[in-house]
Amino acid sequence: IGAARVGYSNDGEYILNPTVSDALGDEGNLDLVVAATQDAVMMVESEAKELTEEQMLGAVMFAHEESRKVIGAIIDLAEQAAKDPWELDPVEDKSAALDELRSVIGDDIAAAYKLTEKSARQDAVNAARAKAREHYADLAESDPGQYMGILKLVKKLESDIVRKAILKDGSRIDGRKTDEVRPIEAMVGLLPRTHGSALFTRGETQAICTTTLGTKDAEQMIDGLEGLSYNNFMLHYNFPP
């Protein structure tokens, strides 16, 4: 695996491993990090000043090409200095155990993931998991290792059932089709006594946001590795229990 950081100058040139000022300073428009293998891009993180899709794609391809040089150097080093790989024992075939588990709770899991209401779905999935623990209770006493191994297969079974429903029926776990997005709604001015407020709703997810205005004296001073800087926007968030 290799990685590269890419910037994009005002002159339309991609910059490999730019400095902070080169990336998003007056002369820069992009700070992008890509991790990749020889054949594929694995991860992309970026901050940009409204570049086009073509410019962003070009940056990713540029980073991938540069990452390949690093990967080639790693391979060359490994050919000269790497130790022989360990011989690992073959992975135990658990298909029979998975099939048995499917016969025990497969229908329950499938029915649970057809529930569109999140809390009801979680309750149904937890009930199926409890059913599996009860079914294999005797095994917990006689062979704890095998018991734990079977319970770990529950997640595998859930993943298989959900994936099959998406690929075969085109239905996701909350009832949406593959081309549907959750309903999104935003409302401002929710709280009358704050400087600003908004309510954001996406499906069953909600966020209440409030804004407090302050003077320049309230700026956050950041003494970081890149030097002293000030931040006039501070975000704090928490989740209810």
XYZ file of N, CA and C in Angstrom, residues 50-151:
306
model
N -13.853 24.193 -4.432
C -14.836 24.076 -5.510
C -14.204 23.760 -6.859
N -13.430 22.709 -6.922
C -12.867 22.266 -8.192
C -13.907 21.457 -8.962
N -13.686 21.280 -10.240
C -14.604 20.494 -11.064
C -14.383 19.008 -10.817
N -15.327 18.201 -11.257
C -15.196 16.752 -11.117
C -13.977 16.250 -11.885
N -13.737 16.826 -13.046
C -12.587 16.405 -13.856
C -11.276 16.710 -13.132
N -11.189 17.867 -12.502
C -9.977 18.233 -11.770
C -9.779 17.328 -10.554
N -10.860 17.005 -9.849
C -10.761 16.119 -8.682
C -10.368 14.704 -9.112
N -10.978 14.212 -10.178
C -10.629 12.878 -10.676
C -9.182 12.843 -11.137
N -8.742 13.904 -11.799
C -7.344 13.971 -12.221
C -6.401 13.941 -11.042
N -6.792 14.588 -9.932
C -5.954 14.582 -8.731
C -5.847 13.182 -8.150
N -6.973 12.459 -8.136
C -6.961 11.084 -7.619
C -6.078 10.199 -8.492
N -6.193 10.325 -9.805
C -5.383 9.514 -10.715
C -3.901 9.876 -10.589
N -3.612 11.163 -10.429
C -2.227 11.607 -10.235
C -1.655 11.007 -8.958
N -2.446 11.035 -7.868
C -1.995 10.466 -6.598
C -1.783 8.961 -6.714
N -2.673 8.285 -7.444
C -2.528 6.839 -7.607
C -1.242 6.495 -8.360
N -0.962 7.260 -9.395
C 0.252 7.005 -10.172
C 1.496 7.220 -9.317
N 1.507 8.258 -8.504
C 2.652 8.510 -7.640
C 2.750 7.451 -6.536
N 1.605 6.962 -6.064
C 1.610 5.912 -5.041
C 2.224 4.626 -5.577
N 2.011 4.366 -6.855
C 2.587 3.167 -7.458
C 4.107 3.179 -7.393
N 4.704 4.359 -7.460
C 6.161 4.441 -7.346
C 6.612 4.011 -5.957
N 5.864 4.426 -4.941
C 6.181 4.014 -3.565
C 6.007 2.513 -3.415
N 4.903 2.002 -3.960
C 4.639 0.558 -3.867
C 5.738 -0.225 -4.570
N 6.193 0.274 -5.731
C 7.286 -0.396 -6.433
C 8.556 -0.435 -5.607
N 8.837 0.668 -4.885
C 10.021 0.692 -4.025
C 9.879 -0.294 -2.874
N 8.667 -0.416 -2.317
C 8.435 -1.381 -1.242
C 8.652 -2.807 -1.738
N 8.149 -3.094 -2.947
C 8.316 -4.438 -3.517
C 9.793 -4.730 -3.759
N 10.539 -3.753 -4.278
C 11.974 -3.942 -4.515
C 12.703 -4.223 -3.207
N 12.357 -3.490 -2.152
C 12.977 -3.715 -0.851
C 12.632 -5.095 -0.318
N 11.351 -5.491 -0.476
C 10.924 -6.798 0.028
C 11.652 -7.929 -0.686
N 11.887 -7.763 -1.974
C 12.584 -8.812 -2.730
C 14.018 -8.984 -2.249
N 14.602 -7.921 -1.702
C 15.982 -8.002 -1.237
C 16.096 -8.341 0.254
N 15.139 -7.896 1.042
C 15.325 -7.997 2.492
C 14.207 -8.699 3.237
N 13.092 -8.989 2.579
C 11.962 -9.568 3.308
C 12.268 -10.984 3.768
N 11.719 -11.352 4.907
C 11.848 -12.713 5.409
C 10.805 -13.605 4.748
N 11.060 -14.909 4.823
C 10.101 -15.847 4.241
C 8.764 -15.744 4.969
N 7.665 -15.796 4.242
C 6.353 -15.702 4.890
C 6.082 -16.904 5.785
N 5.308 -16.682 6.808
C 4.928 -17.773 7.712
C 3.944 -18.711 7.024
N 4.054 -19.956 7.385
C 3.082 -20.940 6.924
C 1.947 -20.986 7.942
N 0.760 -20.585 7.519
C -0.389 -20.556 8.410
C -1.256 -21.786 8.199
N -1.874 -22.244 9.272
C -2.779 -23.379 9.168
C -3.989 -23.001 8.321
N -4.504 -23.948 7.533
C -5.695 -23.649 6.726
C -6.847 -23.192 7.611
N -7.622 -22.236 7.098
C -8.779 -21.745 7.840
C -9.858 -22.818 7.868
N -10.405 -23.030 9.053
C -11.432 -24.061 9.220
C -12.672 -23.708 8.404
N -13.208 -24.694 7.705
C -14.426 -24.504 6.926
C -15.627 -24.462 7.873
N -16.290 -23.320 7.905
C -17.421 -23.146 8.819
C -18.751 -23.090 8.086
N -18.762 -23.551 6.839
C -19.993 -23.484 6.059
C -21.094 -24.336 6.658
N -20.737 -25.515 7.214
C -21.753 -26.383 7.815
C -22.365 -25.721 9.048
N -21.512 -25.092 9.876
C -22.011 -24.400 11.068
C -22.882 -23.216 10.676
N -22.498 -22.513 9.611
C -23.284 -21.374 9.152
C -24.644 -21.830 8.630
N -24.673 -22.973 7.905
C -25.940 -23.505 7.395
C -26.858 -23.909 8.546
N -26.286 -24.523 9.583
C -27.108 -24.909 10.738
C -27.660 -23.672 11.440
N -26.806 -22.667 11.601
C -27.248 -21.424 12.238
C -28.349 -20.766 11.407
N -28.220 -20.834 10.093
C -29.245 -20.263 9.212
C -30.594 -20.960 9.424
N -30.552 -22.292 9.636
C -31.798 -23.030 9.860
C -32.433 -22.673 11.194
N -31.605 -22.209 12.154
C -32.113 -21.878 13.483
C -32.717 -20.475 13.509
N -32.007 -19.489 12.979
C -32.469 -18.096 13.107
C -32.508 -17.350 11.778
N -32.280 -18.033 10.677
C -32.250 -17.352 9.386
C -33.545 -16.621 9.075
N -34.691 -17.293 9.285
C -35.985 -16.660 9.006
C -36.226 -15.478 9.934
N -35.789 -15.608 11.196
C -35.978 -14.518 12.154
C -35.161 -13.293 11.746
N -33.924 -13.519 11.308
C -33.077 -12.410 10.879
C -33.652 -11.743 9.631
N -34.101 -12.562 8.676
C -34.674 -12.009 7.450
C -35.911 -11.170 7.747
N -36.758 -11.661 8.656
C -37.965 -10.914 9.024
C -37.610 -9.629 9.757
N -36.581 -9.695 10.602
C -36.172 -8.507 11.366
C -35.705 -7.393 10.444
N -34.935 -7.740 9.429
C -34.393 -6.717 8.541
C -35.395 -6.221 7.509
N -36.614 -6.738 7.551
C -37.689 -6.189 6.727
C -38.479 -5.127 7.480
N -38.217 -4.978 8.785
C -38.888 -3.944 9.569
C -38.257 -2.597 9.265
N -39.061 -1.633 8.913
C -38.528 -0.330 8.537
C -38.291 0.576 9.739
N -38.937 0.306 10.862
C -38.751 1.129 12.054
C -37.516 0.650 12.799
N -36.559 1.551 13.038
C -35.226 1.164 13.501
C -35.238 0.450 14.842
N -35.936 1.000 15.841
C -35.915 0.394 17.174
C -36.575 -0.977 17.163
N -37.654 -1.112 16.395
C -38.308 -2.421 16.293
C -37.387 -3.424 15.615
N -36.664 -2.974 14.596
C -35.734 -3.854 13.900
C -34.617 -4.314 14.829
N -34.068 -3.400 15.624
C -33.003 -3.761 16.563
C -33.499 -4.750 17.606
N -34.732 -4.550 18.088
C -35.298 -5.482 19.069
C -35.453 -6.876 18.462
N -35.903 -6.939 17.215
C -36.094 -8.235 16.556
C -34.761 -8.933 16.308
N -33.737 -8.185 15.918
C -32.408 -8.771 15.703
C -31.846 -9.282 17.016
N -31.991 -8.510 18.097
C -31.508 -8.946 19.410
C -32.236 -10.201 19.874
N -33.522 -10.300 19.563
C -34.282 -11.499 19.927
C -33.758 -12.724 19.174
N -33.406 -12.546 17.902
C -32.843 -13.650 17.120
C -31.486 -14.072 17.673
N -30.682 -13.120 18.072
C -29.382 -13.445 18.655
C -29.552 -14.209 19.969
N -30.532 -13.791 20.776
C -30.805 -14.488 22.036
C -31.279 -15.918 21.766
N -32.061 -16.085 20.702
C -32.523 -17.423 20.324
C -31.349 -18.328 19.959
N -30.358 -17.759 19.273
C -29.171 -18.532 18.908
C -28.390 -18.935 20.158
N -28.226 -18.005 21.101
C -27.507 -18.340 22.342
C -28.226 -19.432 23.114
N -29.552 -19.372 23.126
C -30.318 -20.398 23.845
C -30.205 -21.751 23.158
N -30.214 -21.742 21.824
C -30.142 -23.003 21.075
C -28.814 -23.719 21.318
N -27.739 -22.948 21.449
C -26.411 -23.540 21.616
C -25.928 -23.482 23.071
N -26.854 -23.378 24.009
C -26.486 -23.240 25.422
C -25.689 -24.443 25.922
N -26.064 -25.649 25.494
C -25.336 -26.845 25.940
C -23.894 -26.826 25.447
N -23.683 -26.292 24.239
C -22.340 -26.228 23.681
C -21.458 -25.268 24.469
N -22.076 -24.273 25.098
C -21.305 -23.319 25.894
C -20.613 -24.003 27.055
N -21.201 -25.070 27.566
C -20.603 -25.814 28.668
C -19.578 -26.826 28.183
N -19.891 -27.517 27.098
C -19.017 -28.601 26.637
C -17.836 -28.104 25.803
N -18.034 -27.079 25.000
C -16.965 -26.575 24.122
C -17.121 -25.065 23.969
N -16.649 -24.280 24.943
C -16.828 -22.822 24.896
C -16.231 -22.175 23.652
N -15.093 -22.712 23.180
C -14.463 -22.140 22.005
C -15.338 -22.257 20.769
N -15.908 -23.447 20.578
C -16.789 -23.636 19.424
C -18.066 -22.810 19.576
N -18.535 -22.689 20.812
C -19.741 -21.889 21.087
C -19.525 -20.430 20.671
N -18.380 -19.862 21.072
C -18.095 -18.482 20.712
C -17.907 -18.337 19.201
N -17.297 -19.348 18.582
C -17.107 -19.300 17.138
C -18.426 -19.272 16.385
N -19.405 -20.043 16.857
C -20.714 -20.070 16.210
C -21.431 -18.736 16.392
N -21.348 -18.166 17.600
C -22.011 -16.879 17.831
C -21.414 -15.774 16.970
